[in-house]
mmCIF file of C-alpha atoms in Angstrom:
data_model
loop_
_atom_site.group_PDB
_atom_site.id
_atom_site.type_symbol
_atom_site.label_atom_id
_atom_site.label_comp_id
_atom_site.label_asym_id
_atom_site.label_seq_id
_atom_site.Cartn_x
_atom_site.Cartn_y
_atom_site.Cartn_z
ATOM 1 C CA UNK N 1 0.044 -0.077 -0.081
ATOM 2 C CA UNK N 2 1.129 3.489 -0.533
ATOM 3 C CA UNK N 3 1.056 6.205 2.169
ATOM 4 C CA UNK N 4 -2.378 7.504 1.713
ATOM 5 C CA UNK N 5 -3.850 3.927 1.493
ATOM 6 C CA UNK N 6 -1.941 2.695 4.465
ATOM 7 C CA UNK N 7 -2.981 5.805 6.642
ATOM 8 C CA UNK N 8 -6.717 5.574 5.692
ATOM 9 C CA UNK N 9 -6.705 1.738 6.201
ATOM 10 C CA UNK N 10 -5.318 2.284 9.968
ATOM 11 C CA UNK N 11 -7.427 5.265 10.578
ATOM 12 C CA UNK N 12 -10.537 3.127 9.746
ATOM 13 C CA UNK N 13 -9.465 0.504 12.259
ATOM 14 C CA UNK N 14 -8.946 3.207 14.873
ATOM 15 C CA UNK N 15 -12.319 4.815 14.239
ATOM 16 C CA UNK N 16 -13.874 1.493 14.610
ATOM 17 C CA UNK N 17 -12.008 0.533 17.795
ATOM 18 C CA UNK N 18 -12.719 3.928 19.452
ATOM 19 C CA UNK N 19 -16.352 3.422 18.798
ATOM 20 C CA UNK N 20 -16.347 -0.131 20.109
ATOM 21 C CA UNK N 21 -14.376 1.083 23.225
ATOM 22 C CA UNK N 22 -17.127 3.570 24.137
ATOM 23 C CA UNK N 23 -19.842 0.850 23.612
ATOM 24 C CA UNK N 24 -21.066 -1.433 26.318
ATOM 25 C CA UNK N 25 -21.158 -4.422 24.086
ATOM 26 C CA UNK N 26 -17.298 -4.982 24.188
ATOM 27 C CA UNK N 27 -14.655 -5.021 26.735
ATOM 28 C CA UNK N 28 -12.641 -1.845 26.506
ATOM 29 C CA UNK N 29 -9.221 -3.727 26.508
ATOM 30 C CA UNK N 30 -10.102 -5.730 23.273
ATOM 31 C CA UNK N 31 -11.968 -3.286 21.025
ATOM 32 C CA UNK N 32 -9.682 -2.933 18.081
ATOM 33 C CA UNK N 33 -10.528 -5.268 15.061
ATOM 34 C CA UNK N 34 -7.747 -6.511 13.078
ATOM 35 C CA UNK N 35 -9.017 -5.869 9.682
ATOM 36 C CA UNK N 36 -9.021 -8.915 7.225
ATOM 37 C CA UNK N 37 -7.851 -11.315 10.067
ATOM 38 C CA UNK N 38 -10.140 -14.113 11.331
ATOM 39 C CA UNK N 39 -9.315 -17.060 13.831
ATOM 40 C CA UNK N 40 -9.661 -20.794 13.166
ATOM 41 C CA UNK N 41 -13.466 -20.504 13.816
ATOM 42 C CA UNK N 42 -13.681 -17.742 11.304
ATOM 43 C CA UNK N 43 -14.465 -15.173 13.944
ATOM 44 C CA UNK N 44 -13.254 -11.424 14.051
ATOM 45 C CA UNK N 45 -10.113 -10.928 16.085
ATOM 46 C CA UNK N 46 -10.137 -8.103 18.435
ATOM 47 C CA UNK N 47 -6.995 -6.686 20.298
ATOM 48 C CA UNK N 48 -6.203 -3.799 22.434
ATOM 49 C CA UNK N 49 -5.001 -0.437 21.172
ATOM 50 C CA UNK N 50 -1.347 -1.044 22.068
ATOM 51 C CA UNK N 51 -1.200 -4.358 20.138
ATOM 52 C CA UNK N 52 -3.203 -2.925 17.109
ATOM 53 C CA UNK N 53 -0.678 -0.134 16.764
ATOM 54 C CA UNK N 54 2.200 -2.454 17.300
ATOM 55 C CA UNK N 55 1.147 -4.994 14.476
ATOM 56 C CA UNK N 56 0.578 -2.043 12.092
ATOM 57 C CA UNK N 57 3.796 -0.418 12.888
ATOM 58 C CA UNK N 58 2.357 2.842 14.140
ATOM 59 C CA UNK N 59 4.521 4.901 16.613
ATOM 60 C CA UNK N 60 3.481 7.425 19.098
ATOM 61 C CA UNK N 61 4.163 10.390 16.762
ATOM 62 C CA UNK N 62 2.315 8.799 13.912
ATOM 63 C CA UNK N 63 -0.667 7.936 16.108
ATOM 64 C CA UNK N 64 -0.853 11.435 17.467
ATOM 65 C CA UNK N 65 -1.099 12.885 14.021
ATOM 66 C CA UNK N 66 -3.690 10.282 13.010
ATOM 67 C CA UNK N 67 -5.880 10.917 16.112
ATOM 68 C CA UNK N 68 -5.732 14.766 15.555
ATOM 69 C CA UNK N 69 -6.813 14.259 12.063
ATOM 70 C CA UNK N 70 -9.635 11.909 13.024
ATOM 71 C CA UNK N 71 -10.899 14.485 15.464
ATOM 72 C CA UNK N 72 -11.053 17.272 12.868
ATOM 73 C CA UNK N 73 -12.515 15.125 10.078
ATOM 74 C CA UNK N 74 -15.633 13.162 9.291
ATOM 75 C CA UNK N 75 -15.417 9.246 8.694
ATOM 76 C CA UNK N 76 -16.212 9.874 5.100
ATOM 77 C CA UNK N 77 -13.204 12.097 4.439
ATOM 78 C CA UNK N 78 -9.858 10.370 3.307
ATOM 79 C CA UNK N 79 -6.566 11.625 4.447
ATOM 80 C CA UNK N 80 -4.128 12.780 1.690
ATOM 81 C CA UNK N 81 -0.398 13.634 1.823
ATOM 82 C CA UNK N 82 0.177 17.311 2.400
ATOM 83 C CA UNK N 83 2.297 17.462 -0.743
ATOM 84 C CA UNK N 84 -0.412 15.870 -3.010
ATOM 85 C CA UNK N 85 -1.216 18.096 -5.926
ATOM 86 C CA UNK N 86 1.679 20.566 -5.224
ATOM 87 C CA UNK N 87 4.404 21.256 -7.727
ATOM 88 C CA UNK N 88 7.993 20.482 -6.435
ATOM 89 C CA UNK N 89 10.124 23.442 -5.524
ATOM 90 C CA UNK N 90 12.297 23.000 -8.470
ATOM 91 C CA UNK N 91 9.403 23.200 -10.900
ATOM 92 C CA UNK N 92 9.588 27.030 -10.944
ATOM 93 C CA UNK N 93 13.297 27.252 -11.515
ATOM 94 C CA UNK N 94 14.337 28.816 -14.898
ATOM 95 C CA UNK N 95 16.630 25.862 -15.850
ATOM 96 C CA UNK N 96 13.869 23.326 -15.182
ATOM 97 C CA UNK N 97 11.221 25.244 -17.263
ATOM 98 C CA UNK N 98 13.734 25.651 -20.031
ATOM 99 C CA UNK N 99 14.473 21.845 -19.906
ATOM 100 C CA UNK N 100 10.748 21.024 -19.905
ATOM 101 C CA UNK N 101 10.205 23.074 -22.841
ATOM 102 C CA UNK N 102 13.220 21.220 -24.530
ATOM 103 C CA UNK N 103 11.498 18.013 -24.034
ATOM 104 C CA UNK N 104 8.254 19.281 -25.560
ATOM 105 C CA UNK N 105 10.147 20.744 -28.591
ATOM 106 C CA UNK N 106 12.069 17.475 -28.953
ATOM 107 C CA UNK N 107 8.994 15.145 -28.861
ATOM 108 C CA UNK N 108 7.125 17.490 -31.267
ATOM 109 C CA UNK N 109 9.975 17.295 -33.743
ATOM 110 C CA UNK N 110 9.972 13.477 -33.472
ATOM 111 C CA UNK N 111 6.249 13.270 -34.011
ATOM 112 C CA UNK N 112 6.378 15.541 -37.106
ATOM 113 C CA UNK N 113 9.320 13.871 -38.490
ATOM 114 C CA UNK N 114 8.981 10.094 -37.705
ATOM 115 C CA UNK N 115 5.203 9.794 -36.723
ATOM 116 C CA UNK N 116 2.816 8.019 -38.958
ATOM 117 C CA UNK N 117 -1.063 7.618 -38.765
ATOM 118 C CA UNK N 118 -2.714 4.295 -38.665
ATOM 119 C CA UNK N 119 -2.732 2.348 -41.984
ATOM 120 C CA UNK N 120 -6.331 1.737 -41.545
ATOM 121 C CA UNK N 121 -7.122 5.476 -41.095
ATOM 122 C CA UNK N 122 -6.655 6.094 -44.911
ATOM 123 C CA UNK N 123 -9.058 3.241 -45.761
ATOM 124 C CA UNK N 124 -11.607 4.631 -43.346
ATOM 125 C CA UNK N 125 -11.280 8.067 -44.844
ATOM 126 C CA UNK N 126 -11.809 6.870 -48.318
ATOM 127 C CA UNK N 127 -14.622 4.176 -47.858
ATOM 128 C CA UNK N 128 -16.279 5.979 -44.861
ATOM 129 C CA UNK N 129 -16.598 2.637 -43.131
ATOM 130 C CA UNK N 130 -15.805 2.251 -39.517
ATOM 131 C CA UNK N 131 -12.645 0.210 -39.009
ATOM 132 C CA UNK N 132 -11.449 -1.950 -36.186
ATOM 133 C CA UNK N 133 -9.003 0.671 -35.060
ATOM 134 C CA UNK N 134 -10.780 3.904 -34.526
ATOM 135 C CA UNK N 135 -8.069 5.938 -32.800
ATOM 136 C CA UNK N 136 -7.854 8.547 -35.669
ATOM 137 C CA UNK N 137 -5.664 10.915 -33.442
ATOM 138 C CA UNK N 138 -3.029 8.357 -32.511
ATOM 139 C CA UNK N 139 0.332 8.959 -34.234
ATOM 140 C CA UNK N 140 2.710 6.046 -34.134
ATOM 141 C CA UNK N 141 6.355 6.021 -34.074
ATOM 142 C CA UNK N 142 8.363 3.000 -35.814
ATOM 143 C CA UNK N 143 8.464 -0.062 -33.813
ATOM 144 C CA UNK N 144 12.213 0.095 -33.844
ATOM 145 C CA UNK N 145 12.033 2.976 -31.475
ATOM 146 C CA UNK N 146 11.821 2.848 -27.642
ATOM 147 C CA UNK N 147 11.331 5.482 -24.929
ATOM 148 C CA UNK N 148 14.769 4.845 -23.482
ATOM 149 C CA UNK N 149 16.392 5.251 -26.871
ATOM 150 C CA UNK N 150 14.610 8.439 -27.500
ATOM 151 C CA UNK N 151 15.707 9.726 -24.117
ATOM 152 C CA UNK N 152 19.403 8.987 -24.846
ATOM 153 C CA UNK N 153 18.801 10.797 -28.252
ATOM 154 C CA UNK N 154 17.232 13.771 -26.448
ATOM 155 C CA UNK N 155 20.246 14.060 -24.110
ATOM 156 C CA UNK N 156 22.695 13.554 -26.872
ATOM 157 C CA UNK N 157 21.055 16.359 -28.896
ATOM 158 C CA UNK N 158 21.490 18.673 -25.845
ATOM 159 C CA UNK N 159 25.121 17.826 -25.275
ATOM 160 C CA UNK N 160 24.964 14.892 -22.907
ATOM 161 C CA UNK N 161 26.056 11.276 -23.191
ATOM 162 C CA UNK N 162 23.967 8.792 -21.083
ATOM 163 C CA UNK N 163 23.802 5.092 -20.877
ATOM 164 C CA UNK N 164 21.387 2.702 -19.214
ATOM 165 C CA UNK N 165 22.589 -0.416 -17.185
ATOM 166 C CA UNK N 166 21.228 -3.950 -17.544
ATOM 167 C CA UNK N 167 18.160 -3.037 -15.663
ATOM 168 C CA UNK N 168 17.429 0.102 -17.594
ATOM 169 C CA UNK N 169 18.599 2.611 -15.106
ATOM 170 C CA UNK N 170 20.409 5.760 -16.038
ATOM 171 C CA UNK N 171 21.840 6.518 -12.775
ATOM 172 C CA UNK N 172 22.165 9.942 -11.235
ATOM 173 C CA UNK N 173 22.045 13.160 -13.401
ATOM 174 C CA UNK N 174 25.094 14.417 -11.730
ATOM 175 C CA UNK N 175 26.978 11.520 -13.242
ATOM 176 C CA UNK N 176 25.906 12.177 -16.938
ATOM 177 C CA UNK N 177 28.734 12.904 -19.142
ATOM 178 C CA UNK N 178 29.201 15.762 -21.335
ATOM 179 C CA UNK N 179 29.785 15.249 -25.175
ATOM 180 C CA UNK N 180 33.418 16.164 -26.211
ATOM 181 C CA UNK N 181 32.351 17.342 -29.758
ATOM 182 C CA UNK N 182 29.584 19.663 -28.458
ATOM 183 C CA UNK N 183 30.078 23.395 -27.921
ATOM 184 C CA UNK N 184 29.560 23.988 -24.155
ATOM 185 C CA UNK N 185 27.809 27.344 -25.028
ATOM 186 C CA UNK N 186 24.953 25.193 -26.668
ATOM 187 C CA UNK N 187 24.812 22.704 -24.020
ATOM 188 C CA UNK N 188 21.363 22.594 -22.331
ATOM 189 C CA UNK N 189 20.033 21.161 -19.124
ATOM 190 C CA UNK N 190 18.061 17.994 -19.367
ATOM 191 C CA UNK N 191 15.498 16.414 -17.199
ATOM 192 C CA UNK N 192 15.519 12.917 -15.739
ATOM 193 C CA UNK N 193 14.138 9.906 -17.340
ATOM 194 C CA UNK N 194 11.081 9.706 -15.209
ATOM 195 C CA UNK N 195 10.314 13.462 -15.824
ATOM 196 C CA UNK N 196 10.819 12.886 -19.579
ATOM 197 C CA UNK N 197 8.209 10.150 -19.564
ATOM 198 C CA UNK N 198 5.936 12.323 -17.324
ATOM 199 C CA UNK N 199 6.026 15.143 -19.891
ATOM 200 C CA UNK N 200 5.380 12.681 -22.764
ATOM 201 C CA UNK N 201 2.313 11.264 -21.071
ATOM 202 C CA UNK N 202 0.881 14.669 -20.170
ATOM 203 C CA UNK N 203 1.733 16.414 -23.394
ATOM 204 C CA UNK N 204 1.673 13.716 -25.968
ATOM 205 C CA UNK N 205 -0.771 11.167 -24.743
ATOM 206 C CA UNK N 206 -1.516 10.024 -28.467
ATOM 207 C CA UNK N 207 2.060 9.649 -29.468
ATOM 208 C CA UNK N 208 2.846 5.852 -29.203
ATOM 209 C CA UNK N 209 5.468 3.439 -30.418
ATOM 210 C CA UNK N 210 3.933 0.925 -32.775
ATOM 211 C CA UNK N 211 4.079 -2.644 -31.575
ATOM 212 C CA UNK N 212 6.242 -4.883 -33.766
ATOM 213 C CA UNK N 213 3.153 -7.284 -34.604
ATOM 214 C CA UNK N 214 0.565 -4.930 -35.561
ATOM 215 C CA UNK N 215 -2.854 -6.443 -36.630
ATOM 216 C CA UNK N 216 -3.267 -4.675 -39.926
ATOM 217 C CA UNK N 217 -3.956 -6.404 -43.105
ATOM 218 C CA UNK N 218 -1.489 -6.292 -46.067
ATOM 219 C CA UNK N 219 -3.739 -4.328 -48.347
ATOM 220 C CA UNK N 220 -4.113 -1.474 -45.810
ATOM 221 C CA UNK N 221 -0.411 -1.156 -45.465
ATOM 222 C CA UNK N 222 0.139 -1.177 -49.251
ATOM 223 C CA UNK N 223 -2.599 1.532 -49.554
ATOM 224 C CA UNK N 224 -1.129 3.685 -46.991
ATOM 225 C CA UNK N 225 2.416 3.341 -48.619
ATOM 226 C CA UNK N 226 0.934 4.320 -52.079
ATOM 227 C CA UNK N 227 -0.756 7.221 -50.464
ATOM 228 C CA UNK N 228 2.401 8.430 -48.708
ATOM 229 C CA UNK N 229 4.234 8.098 -52.018
ATOM 230 C CA UNK N 230 1.770 10.163 -53.884
ATOM 231 C CA UNK N 231 1.860 12.912 -51.289
ATOM 232 C CA UNK N 232 5.709 13.009 -51.570
ATOM 233 C CA UNK N 233 5.471 13.199 -55.297
ATOM 234 C CA UNK N 234 2.929 16.065 -55.006
ATOM 235 C CA UNK N 235 5.138 18.097 -52.544
ATOM 236 C CA UNK N 236 8.052 17.342 -54.942
ATOM 237 C CA UNK N 237 6.334 18.913 -57.771
ATOM 238 C CA UNK N 238 5.250 21.960 -55.943
ATOM 239 C CA UNK N 239 8.773 22.584 -55.151
ATOM 240 C CA UNK N 240 9.857 22.759 -58.815
#
């Protein structure tokens, strides 16, 4: 469980236990239900508050914070982390803002230069018949691409050389090497790989890498290639 799920899970148990402790139907010492735990007879297991907190690894300071939050909030409210929804401090720094814009520019260039629409889209446009693949806005990158390779390329174009280990980790950004053949004046700050993926997901949700085995018939692929060739020929003629 993450922090919020664990906190609310324990708070629910404490609320139930506090209510039972005030009730005359249970002894005050054994009022806290172990959620999801049953004995051999499939009966609920109740323990004292100290055992309950010990089993769930809740210390004195953590319990005090939970109890204060319980006193000021209704049972239907869920506790969230104080930093939830807040931008990190570095998000307003100029170098981070510039690096973020650099990622958006890089991905936009990749989309325009290497992106392709679905082969079935052309058949659908010409025939007016709904196809199996209705994601008209999806732009696909070649299946030979990968997000890690694009991140390496992004860093390389900004003057950095990065490599991933056997597990796909890039290590600390402070250990990224500079390109020897790159002018230091043109070198730009880069973002981390997780931030690169986050910017991609937020700003280019319809930009995907095509799977190697795409379920598209040969006729659709041939039609798409012919259409693209025709467009290239028309563009070439307009330049003459």
